[in-house]
mmCIF file of C-alpha atoms in Angstrom:
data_model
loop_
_atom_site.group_PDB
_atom_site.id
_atom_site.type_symbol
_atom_site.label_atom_id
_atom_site.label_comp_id
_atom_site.label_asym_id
_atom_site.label_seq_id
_atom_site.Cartn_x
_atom_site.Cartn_y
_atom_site.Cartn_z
ATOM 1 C CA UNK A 250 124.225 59.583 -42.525
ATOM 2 C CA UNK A 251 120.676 58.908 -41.590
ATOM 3 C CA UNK A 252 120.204 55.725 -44.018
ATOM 4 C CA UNK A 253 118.899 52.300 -42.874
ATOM 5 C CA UNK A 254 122.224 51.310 -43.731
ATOM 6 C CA UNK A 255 124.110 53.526 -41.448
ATOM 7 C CA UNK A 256 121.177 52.770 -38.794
ATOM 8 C CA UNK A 257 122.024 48.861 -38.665
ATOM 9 C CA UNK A 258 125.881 49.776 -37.698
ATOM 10 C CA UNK A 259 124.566 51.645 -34.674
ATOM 11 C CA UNK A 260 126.567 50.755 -31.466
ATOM 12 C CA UNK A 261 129.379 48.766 -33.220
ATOM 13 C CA UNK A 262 132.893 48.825 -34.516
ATOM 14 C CA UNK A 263 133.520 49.306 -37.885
ATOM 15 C CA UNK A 264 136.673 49.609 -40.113
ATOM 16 C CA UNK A 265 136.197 51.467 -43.629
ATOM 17 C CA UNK A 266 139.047 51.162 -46.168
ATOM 18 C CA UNK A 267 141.029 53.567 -48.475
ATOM 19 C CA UNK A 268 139.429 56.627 -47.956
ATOM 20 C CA UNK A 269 140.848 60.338 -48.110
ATOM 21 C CA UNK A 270 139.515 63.247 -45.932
ATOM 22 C CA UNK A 271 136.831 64.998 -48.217
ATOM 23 C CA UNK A 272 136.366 68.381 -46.221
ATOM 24 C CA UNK A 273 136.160 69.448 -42.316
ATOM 25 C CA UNK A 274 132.994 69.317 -40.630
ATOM 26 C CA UNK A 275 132.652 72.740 -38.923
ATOM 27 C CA UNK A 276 136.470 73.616 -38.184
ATOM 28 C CA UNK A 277 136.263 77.092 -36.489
ATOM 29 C CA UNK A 278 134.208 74.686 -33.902
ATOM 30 C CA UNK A 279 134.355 70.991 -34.074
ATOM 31 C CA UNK A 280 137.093 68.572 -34.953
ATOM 32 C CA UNK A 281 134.578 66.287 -36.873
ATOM 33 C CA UNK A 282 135.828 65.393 -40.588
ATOM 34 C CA UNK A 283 134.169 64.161 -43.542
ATOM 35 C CA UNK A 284 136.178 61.034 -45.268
ATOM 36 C CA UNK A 285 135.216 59.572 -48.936
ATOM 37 C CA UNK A 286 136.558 56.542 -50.919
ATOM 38 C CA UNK A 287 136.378 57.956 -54.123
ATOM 39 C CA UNK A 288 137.837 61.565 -53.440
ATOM 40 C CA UNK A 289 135.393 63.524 -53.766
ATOM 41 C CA UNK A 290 135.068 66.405 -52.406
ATOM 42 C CA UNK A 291 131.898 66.441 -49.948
ATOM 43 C CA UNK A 292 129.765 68.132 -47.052
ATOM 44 C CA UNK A 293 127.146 64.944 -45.999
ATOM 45 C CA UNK A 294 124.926 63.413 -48.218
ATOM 46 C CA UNK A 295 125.725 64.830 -51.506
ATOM 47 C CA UNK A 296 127.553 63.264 -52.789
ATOM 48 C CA UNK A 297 127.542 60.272 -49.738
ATOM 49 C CA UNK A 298 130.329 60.613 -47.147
ATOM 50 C CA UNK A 299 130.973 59.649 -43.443
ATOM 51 C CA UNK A 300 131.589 62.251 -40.932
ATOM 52 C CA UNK A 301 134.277 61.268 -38.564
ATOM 53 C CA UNK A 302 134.364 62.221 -34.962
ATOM 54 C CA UNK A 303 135.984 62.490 -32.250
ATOM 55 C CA UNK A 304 133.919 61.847 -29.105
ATOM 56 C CA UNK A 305 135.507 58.996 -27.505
ATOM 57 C CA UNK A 306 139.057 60.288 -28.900
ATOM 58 C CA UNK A 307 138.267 62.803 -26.333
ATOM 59 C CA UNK A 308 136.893 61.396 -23.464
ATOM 60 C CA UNK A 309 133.509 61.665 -24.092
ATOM 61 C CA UNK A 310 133.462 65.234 -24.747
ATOM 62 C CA UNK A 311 133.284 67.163 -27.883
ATOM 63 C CA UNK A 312 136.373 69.321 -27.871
ATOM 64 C CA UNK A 313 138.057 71.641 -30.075
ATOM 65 C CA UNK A 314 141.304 71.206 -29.461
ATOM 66 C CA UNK A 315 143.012 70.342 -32.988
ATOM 67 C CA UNK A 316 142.686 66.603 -32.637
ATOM 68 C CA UNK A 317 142.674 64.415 -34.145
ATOM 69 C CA UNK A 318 145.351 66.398 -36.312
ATOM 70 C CA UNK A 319 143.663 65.319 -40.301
ATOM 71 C CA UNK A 320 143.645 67.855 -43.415
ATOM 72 C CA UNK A 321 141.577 67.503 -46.532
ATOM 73 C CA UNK A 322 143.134 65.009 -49.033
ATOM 74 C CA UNK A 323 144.896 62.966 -46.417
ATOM 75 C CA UNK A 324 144.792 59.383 -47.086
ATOM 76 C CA UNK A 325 144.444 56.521 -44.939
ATOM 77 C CA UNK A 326 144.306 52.820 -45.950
ATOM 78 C CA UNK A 327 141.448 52.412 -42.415
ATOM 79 C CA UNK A 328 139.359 54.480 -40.152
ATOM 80 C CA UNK A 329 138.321 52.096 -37.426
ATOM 81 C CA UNK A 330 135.617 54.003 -34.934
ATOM 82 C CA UNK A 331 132.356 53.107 -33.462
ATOM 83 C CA UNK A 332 129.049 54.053 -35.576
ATOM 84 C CA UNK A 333 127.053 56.719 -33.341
ATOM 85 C CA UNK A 334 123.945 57.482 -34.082
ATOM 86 C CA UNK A 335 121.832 60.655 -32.600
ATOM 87 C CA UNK A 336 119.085 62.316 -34.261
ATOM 88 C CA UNK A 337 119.067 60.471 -37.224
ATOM 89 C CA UNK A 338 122.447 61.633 -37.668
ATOM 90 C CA UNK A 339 125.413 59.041 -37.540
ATOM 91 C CA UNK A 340 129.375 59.443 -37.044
ATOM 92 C CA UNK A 341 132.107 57.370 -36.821
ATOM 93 C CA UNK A 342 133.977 58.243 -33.822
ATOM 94 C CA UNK A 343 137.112 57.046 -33.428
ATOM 95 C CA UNK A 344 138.957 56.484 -30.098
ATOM 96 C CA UNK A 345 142.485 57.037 -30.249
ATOM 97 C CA UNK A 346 145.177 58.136 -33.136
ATOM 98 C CA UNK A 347 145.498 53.663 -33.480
ATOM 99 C CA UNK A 348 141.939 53.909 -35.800
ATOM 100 C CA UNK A 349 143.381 56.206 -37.607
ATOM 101 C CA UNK A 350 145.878 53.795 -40.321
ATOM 102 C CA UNK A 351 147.991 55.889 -42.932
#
């Protein structure tokens, strides 16, 4: 989030690999989950995850309505989403359950 790195990938689709849900973003309001490829357990920056949304999985809204359905230390060999970038903040929002490979 918020690196020059993460600012390049604005606006396109991406695919990361083996990666395991780290931790939920805020889940008594968002669906938004953070995912890391070495396990570890995370909230942003320290140590360096990518938070996962769900804005175009819902159709353009942010909604918290229990989907996608992920819980922390679920694997999944890809997360395919577009990089969004607001704020010098940046999520991977995924569009359907499909970018979402066990």
């Amino acid at each position: 989030p918020g690196s020059a790195t993460a600012e390049g990938w604005e606006s396109q689709l991406v695919r990361v690999s083996n990666v395991k849900v780290a931790a939920m973003f805020d889940p008594a309001t968002e669906d938004d989950f953070w995912i890391a490829d070495d396990g570890a357990t995370c909230t942003g920056t320290a140590p360096a995850c990518t938070r996962v949304g769900d804005f175009h999985y819902d159709g353009g809204h942010k909604t918290k309505n229990g989907q996608p359905a992920v819980s922390v230390g679920q694997s999944f060999s890809a997360v395919i989403g577009v990089v969004n970038g607001y704020a010098d903040e940046h999520i991977l929002d995924v569009r359907s359950d499909a970018d979402l490979v066990p």
